[in-house]
């Protein structure tokens, strides 16, 4: 049995649910100055529950991982639980 494994180091990984597909464009919302900011991202490896972000956001960006389907660019958001 041969098993091919993919491995990525020094990469950004977010929950798969944080990535919103809109018109074949992948979007992640981040929080800047208490506002939702839409960022187009390019994804890489996907484990099903986590996905690699190749470009579009940076390390340290606060990614919205709950309720992202209900926000839009520029709306005021309140972080209720941050990790």
Short mmCIF file of N, CA and C in Angstrom, two decimals:
data_model
loop_
_atom_site.label_atom_id
_atom_site.label_comp_id
_atom_site.label_asym_id
_atom_site.label_seq_id
_atom_site.Cartn_x
_atom_site.Cartn_y
_atom_site.Cartn_z
N UNK A 1 0.85 -1.18 0.00
CA UNK A 1 0.00 0.00 0.00
C UNK A 1 0.88 1.23 0.00
N UNK A 2 0.63 2.14 -0.92
CA UNK A 2 1.36 3.40 -1.00
C UNK A 2 0.42 4.52 -0.61
N UNK A 3 0.89 5.38 0.26
CA UNK A 3 0.07 6.48 0.75
C UNK A 3 0.78 7.78 0.44
N UNK A 4 0.15 8.64 -0.37
CA UNK A 4 0.71 9.95 -0.69
C UNK A 4 0.17 10.96 0.31
N UNK A 5 1.07 11.70 0.94
CA UNK A 5 0.69 12.71 1.90
C UNK A 5 1.19 14.07 1.46
N UNK A 6 0.36 15.09 1.64
CA UNK A 6 0.78 16.47 1.37
C UNK A 6 1.12 17.11 2.70
N UNK A 7 2.12 17.96 2.68
CA UNK A 7 2.55 18.63 3.89
C UNK A 7 2.89 20.08 3.55
N UNK A 8 2.48 20.98 4.42
CA UNK A 8 2.78 22.39 4.23
C UNK A 8 3.24 22.97 5.56
N UNK A 9 4.33 23.70 5.53
CA UNK A 9 4.86 24.32 6.74
C UNK A 9 4.82 25.83 6.60
N UNK A 10 4.77 26.53 7.75
CA UNK A 10 4.75 27.99 7.77
C UNK A 10 3.65 28.53 6.86
N UNK A 11 2.44 28.11 7.15
CA UNK A 11 1.30 28.48 6.32
C UNK A 11 0.15 28.95 7.20
N UNK A 12 -0.80 29.63 6.62
CA UNK A 12 -2.00 30.07 7.33
C UNK A 12 -3.10 29.04 7.09
N UNK A 13 -3.73 28.62 8.18
CA UNK A 13 -4.81 27.63 8.11
C UNK A 13 -6.01 28.19 8.88
N UNK A 14 -7.19 28.10 8.28
CA UNK A 14 -8.42 28.57 8.93
C UNK A 14 -9.46 27.46 8.86
N UNK A 15 -10.49 27.53 9.71
CA UNK A 15 -11.58 26.57 9.57
C UNK A 15 -12.21 26.68 8.18
N UNK A 16 -12.55 25.55 7.60
CA UNK A 16 -13.13 25.56 6.25
C UNK A 16 -14.39 26.40 6.17
N UNK A 17 -15.17 26.43 7.25
CA UNK A 17 -16.41 27.21 7.26
C UNK A 17 -16.15 28.71 7.18
N UNK A 18 -14.93 29.15 7.49
CA UNK A 18 -14.61 30.59 7.43
C UNK A 18 -14.51 31.08 5.99
N UNK A 19 -14.33 30.17 5.05
CA UNK A 19 -14.20 30.54 3.64
C UNK A 19 -15.59 30.50 3.00
N UNK A 20 -16.01 31.63 2.47
CA UNK A 20 -17.32 31.77 1.84
C UNK A 20 -17.12 31.79 0.33
N UNK A 21 -17.85 30.93 -0.38
CA UNK A 21 -17.81 30.92 -1.84
C UNK A 21 -18.90 31.84 -2.37
N UNK A 22 -18.49 32.84 -3.14
CA UNK A 22 -19.44 33.79 -3.72
C UNK A 22 -19.11 33.98 -5.19
N UNK A 23 -20.00 33.49 -6.06
CA UNK A 23 -19.79 33.62 -7.51
C UNK A 23 -18.44 33.08 -7.93
N UNK A 24 -18.11 31.89 -7.43
CA UNK A 24 -16.85 31.20 -7.74
C UNK A 24 -15.61 31.95 -7.24
N UNK A 25 -15.81 32.86 -6.30
CA UNK A 25 -14.69 33.57 -5.66
C UNK A 25 -14.70 33.18 -4.19
N UNK A 26 -13.54 32.88 -3.65
CA UNK A 26 -13.44 32.50 -2.25
C UNK A 26 -13.12 33.73 -1.41
N UNK A 27 -13.95 33.96 -0.41
CA UNK A 27 -13.88 35.15 0.43
C UNK A 27 -13.67 34.74 1.89
N UNK A 28 -12.85 35.51 2.59
CA UNK A 28 -12.72 35.40 4.04
C UNK A 28 -12.96 36.80 4.59
N UNK A 29 -13.69 36.89 5.69
CA UNK A 29 -13.89 38.17 6.35
C UNK A 29 -12.95 38.27 7.54
N UNK A 30 -12.27 39.41 7.63
CA UNK A 30 -11.43 39.67 8.78
C UNK A 30 -11.98 40.91 9.50
N UNK A 31 -11.52 41.13 10.72
CA UNK A 31 -11.96 42.28 11.50
C UNK A 31 -10.84 43.31 11.55
N UNK A 32 -11.14 44.52 11.12
CA UNK A 32 -10.23 45.66 11.22
C UNK A 32 -11.01 46.84 11.78
N UNK A 33 -10.56 47.40 12.89
CA UNK A 33 -11.22 48.56 13.50
C UNK A 33 -12.71 48.31 13.72
N UNK A 34 -13.05 47.13 14.25
CA UNK A 34 -14.43 46.74 14.57
C UNK A 34 -15.34 46.68 13.35
N UNK A 35 -14.76 46.50 12.17
CA UNK A 35 -15.55 46.37 10.94
C UNK A 35 -15.13 45.11 10.19
N UNK A 36 -16.08 44.50 9.51
CA UNK A 36 -15.80 43.34 8.67
C UNK A 36 -15.16 43.82 7.37
N UNK A 37 -14.07 43.19 7.01
CA UNK A 37 -13.37 43.52 5.77
C UNK A 37 -13.31 42.25 4.92
N UNK A 38 -13.84 42.36 3.71
CA UNK A 38 -13.87 41.22 2.79
C UNK A 38 -12.52 41.08 2.11
N UNK A 39 -11.98 39.88 2.13
CA UNK A 39 -10.72 39.61 1.45
C UNK A 39 -10.88 38.41 0.52
N UNK A 40 -10.53 38.57 -0.72
CA UNK A 40 -10.51 37.45 -1.64
C UNK A 40 -9.27 36.63 -1.35
N UNK A 41 -9.43 35.32 -1.23
CA UNK A 41 -8.30 34.46 -0.89
C UNK A 41 -8.13 33.36 -1.93
N UNK A 42 -6.91 32.84 -1.93
CA UNK A 42 -6.61 31.66 -2.73
C UNK A 42 -6.33 30.55 -1.74
N UNK A 43 -7.02 29.41 -1.89
CA UNK A 43 -6.85 28.31 -0.96
C UNK A 43 -5.92 27.25 -1.53
N UNK A 44 -5.39 26.44 -0.62
CA UNK A 44 -4.50 25.35 -1.00
C UNK A 44 -5.04 24.03 -0.48
N UNK A 45 -4.25 23.38 0.35
CA UNK A 45 -4.65 22.08 0.90
C UNK A 45 -5.91 22.22 1.74
N UNK A 46 -6.78 21.21 1.65
CA UNK A 46 -8.04 21.22 2.38
C UNK A 46 -8.23 19.86 3.03
N UNK A 47 -8.36 19.86 4.36
CA UNK A 47 -8.54 18.60 5.09
C UNK A 47 -10.01 18.28 5.32
N UNK A 48 -10.89 19.17 4.93
CA UNK A 48 -12.31 18.99 5.18
C UNK A 48 -12.79 19.91 6.28
N UNK A 49 -12.03 19.98 7.38
CA UNK A 49 -12.42 20.90 8.46
C UNK A 49 -11.50 22.11 8.54
N UNK A 50 -10.34 22.04 7.92
CA UNK A 50 -9.39 23.16 7.87
C UNK A 50 -8.89 23.33 6.44
N UNK A 51 -8.59 24.58 6.08
CA UNK A 51 -8.12 24.85 4.73
C UNK A 51 -6.93 25.81 4.80
N UNK A 52 -5.96 25.57 3.94
CA UNK A 52 -4.78 26.41 3.84
C UNK A 52 -5.11 27.65 3.02
N UNK A 53 -4.66 28.80 3.50
CA UNK A 53 -4.83 30.05 2.75
C UNK A 53 -3.48 30.40 2.14
N UNK A 54 -3.39 30.38 0.82
CA UNK A 54 -2.15 30.63 0.10
C UNK A 54 -1.89 32.13 -0.04
N UNK A 55 -2.96 32.90 -0.27
CA UNK A 55 -2.81 34.34 -0.38
C UNK A 55 -4.13 35.02 -0.05
N UNK A 56 -4.04 36.29 0.34
CA UNK A 56 -5.22 37.09 0.59
C UNK A 56 -5.34 37.60 2.01
N UNK A 57 -4.78 36.86 2.97
CA UNK A 57 -4.73 37.32 4.36
C UNK A 57 -3.34 37.07 4.89
N UNK A 58 -3.05 37.70 6.03
CA UNK A 58 -1.72 37.60 6.63
C UNK A 58 -1.81 37.01 8.03
N UNK A 59 -0.69 36.50 8.48
CA UNK A 59 -0.61 36.01 9.85
C UNK A 59 -0.99 37.14 10.80
N UNK A 60 -1.83 36.84 11.77
CA UNK A 60 -2.26 37.84 12.72
C UNK A 60 -3.59 38.49 12.39
N UNK A 61 -4.07 38.34 11.14
CA UNK A 61 -5.40 38.86 10.80
C UNK A 61 -6.45 38.14 11.63
N UNK A 62 -7.45 38.87 12.09
CA UNK A 62 -8.54 38.30 12.89
C UNK A 62 -9.63 37.84 11.93
N UNK A 63 -9.70 36.53 11.71
CA UNK A 63 -10.65 35.95 10.76
C UNK A 63 -11.98 35.70 11.45
N UNK A 64 -13.06 36.10 10.82
CA UNK A 64 -14.40 35.82 11.33
C UNK A 64 -14.73 34.36 11.01
N UNK A 65 -14.98 33.57 12.06
CA UNK A 65 -15.22 32.13 11.87
C UNK A 65 -16.64 31.72 12.25
N UNK A 66 -17.43 32.63 12.78
CA UNK A 66 -18.84 32.37 13.10
C UNK A 66 -19.67 33.53 12.57
N UNK A 67 -20.75 33.21 11.88
CA UNK A 67 -21.65 34.25 11.39
C UNK A 67 -21.19 34.97 10.15
N UNK A 68 -20.14 34.47 9.50
CA UNK A 68 -19.60 35.15 8.33
C UNK A 68 -20.60 35.19 7.17
N UNK A 69 -21.61 34.33 7.19
CA UNK A 69 -22.63 34.36 6.14
C UNK A 69 -23.55 35.57 6.29
N UNK A 70 -23.53 36.19 7.48
CA UNK A 70 -24.45 37.28 7.77
C UNK A 70 -23.80 38.66 7.76
N UNK A 71 -22.53 38.74 7.42
CA UNK A 71 -21.86 40.04 7.40
C UNK A 71 -21.56 40.43 5.96
N UNK A 72 -21.26 41.69 5.79
CA UNK A 72 -20.82 42.18 4.48
C UNK A 72 -19.71 43.20 4.73
N UNK A 73 -19.01 43.52 3.68
CA UNK A 73 -17.85 44.41 3.78
C UNK A 73 -18.25 45.76 4.40
N UNK A 74 -17.53 46.14 5.45
CA UNK A 74 -17.72 47.45 6.05
C UNK A 74 -18.69 47.51 7.21
N UNK A 75 -19.46 46.44 7.46
CA UNK A 75 -20.40 46.50 8.57
C UNK A 75 -19.66 46.41 9.90
N UNK A 76 -20.22 47.03 10.92
CA UNK A 76 -19.66 46.98 12.25
C UNK A 76 -19.90 45.60 12.84
N UNK A 77 -18.85 45.03 13.45
CA UNK A 77 -18.96 43.72 14.09
C UNK A 77 -18.46 43.83 15.52
N UNK A 78 -18.91 42.90 16.32
CA UNK A 78 -18.47 42.82 17.70
C UNK A 78 -17.90 41.44 17.95
N UNK A 79 -16.66 41.37 18.38
CA UNK A 79 -16.04 40.08 18.69
C UNK A 79 -16.54 39.66 20.06
N UNK A 80 -17.23 38.50 20.09
CA UNK A 80 -17.78 38.02 21.36
C UNK A 80 -16.91 36.98 22.00
N UNK A 81 -16.05 36.34 21.23
CA UNK A 81 -15.12 35.37 21.79
C UNK A 81 -13.96 35.24 20.82
N UNK A 82 -12.80 35.67 21.23
CA UNK A 82 -11.63 35.60 20.37
C UNK A 82 -10.65 34.57 20.87
N UNK A 83 -9.95 33.95 19.93
CA UNK A 83 -8.92 32.98 20.30
C UNK A 83 -7.57 33.52 19.95
#
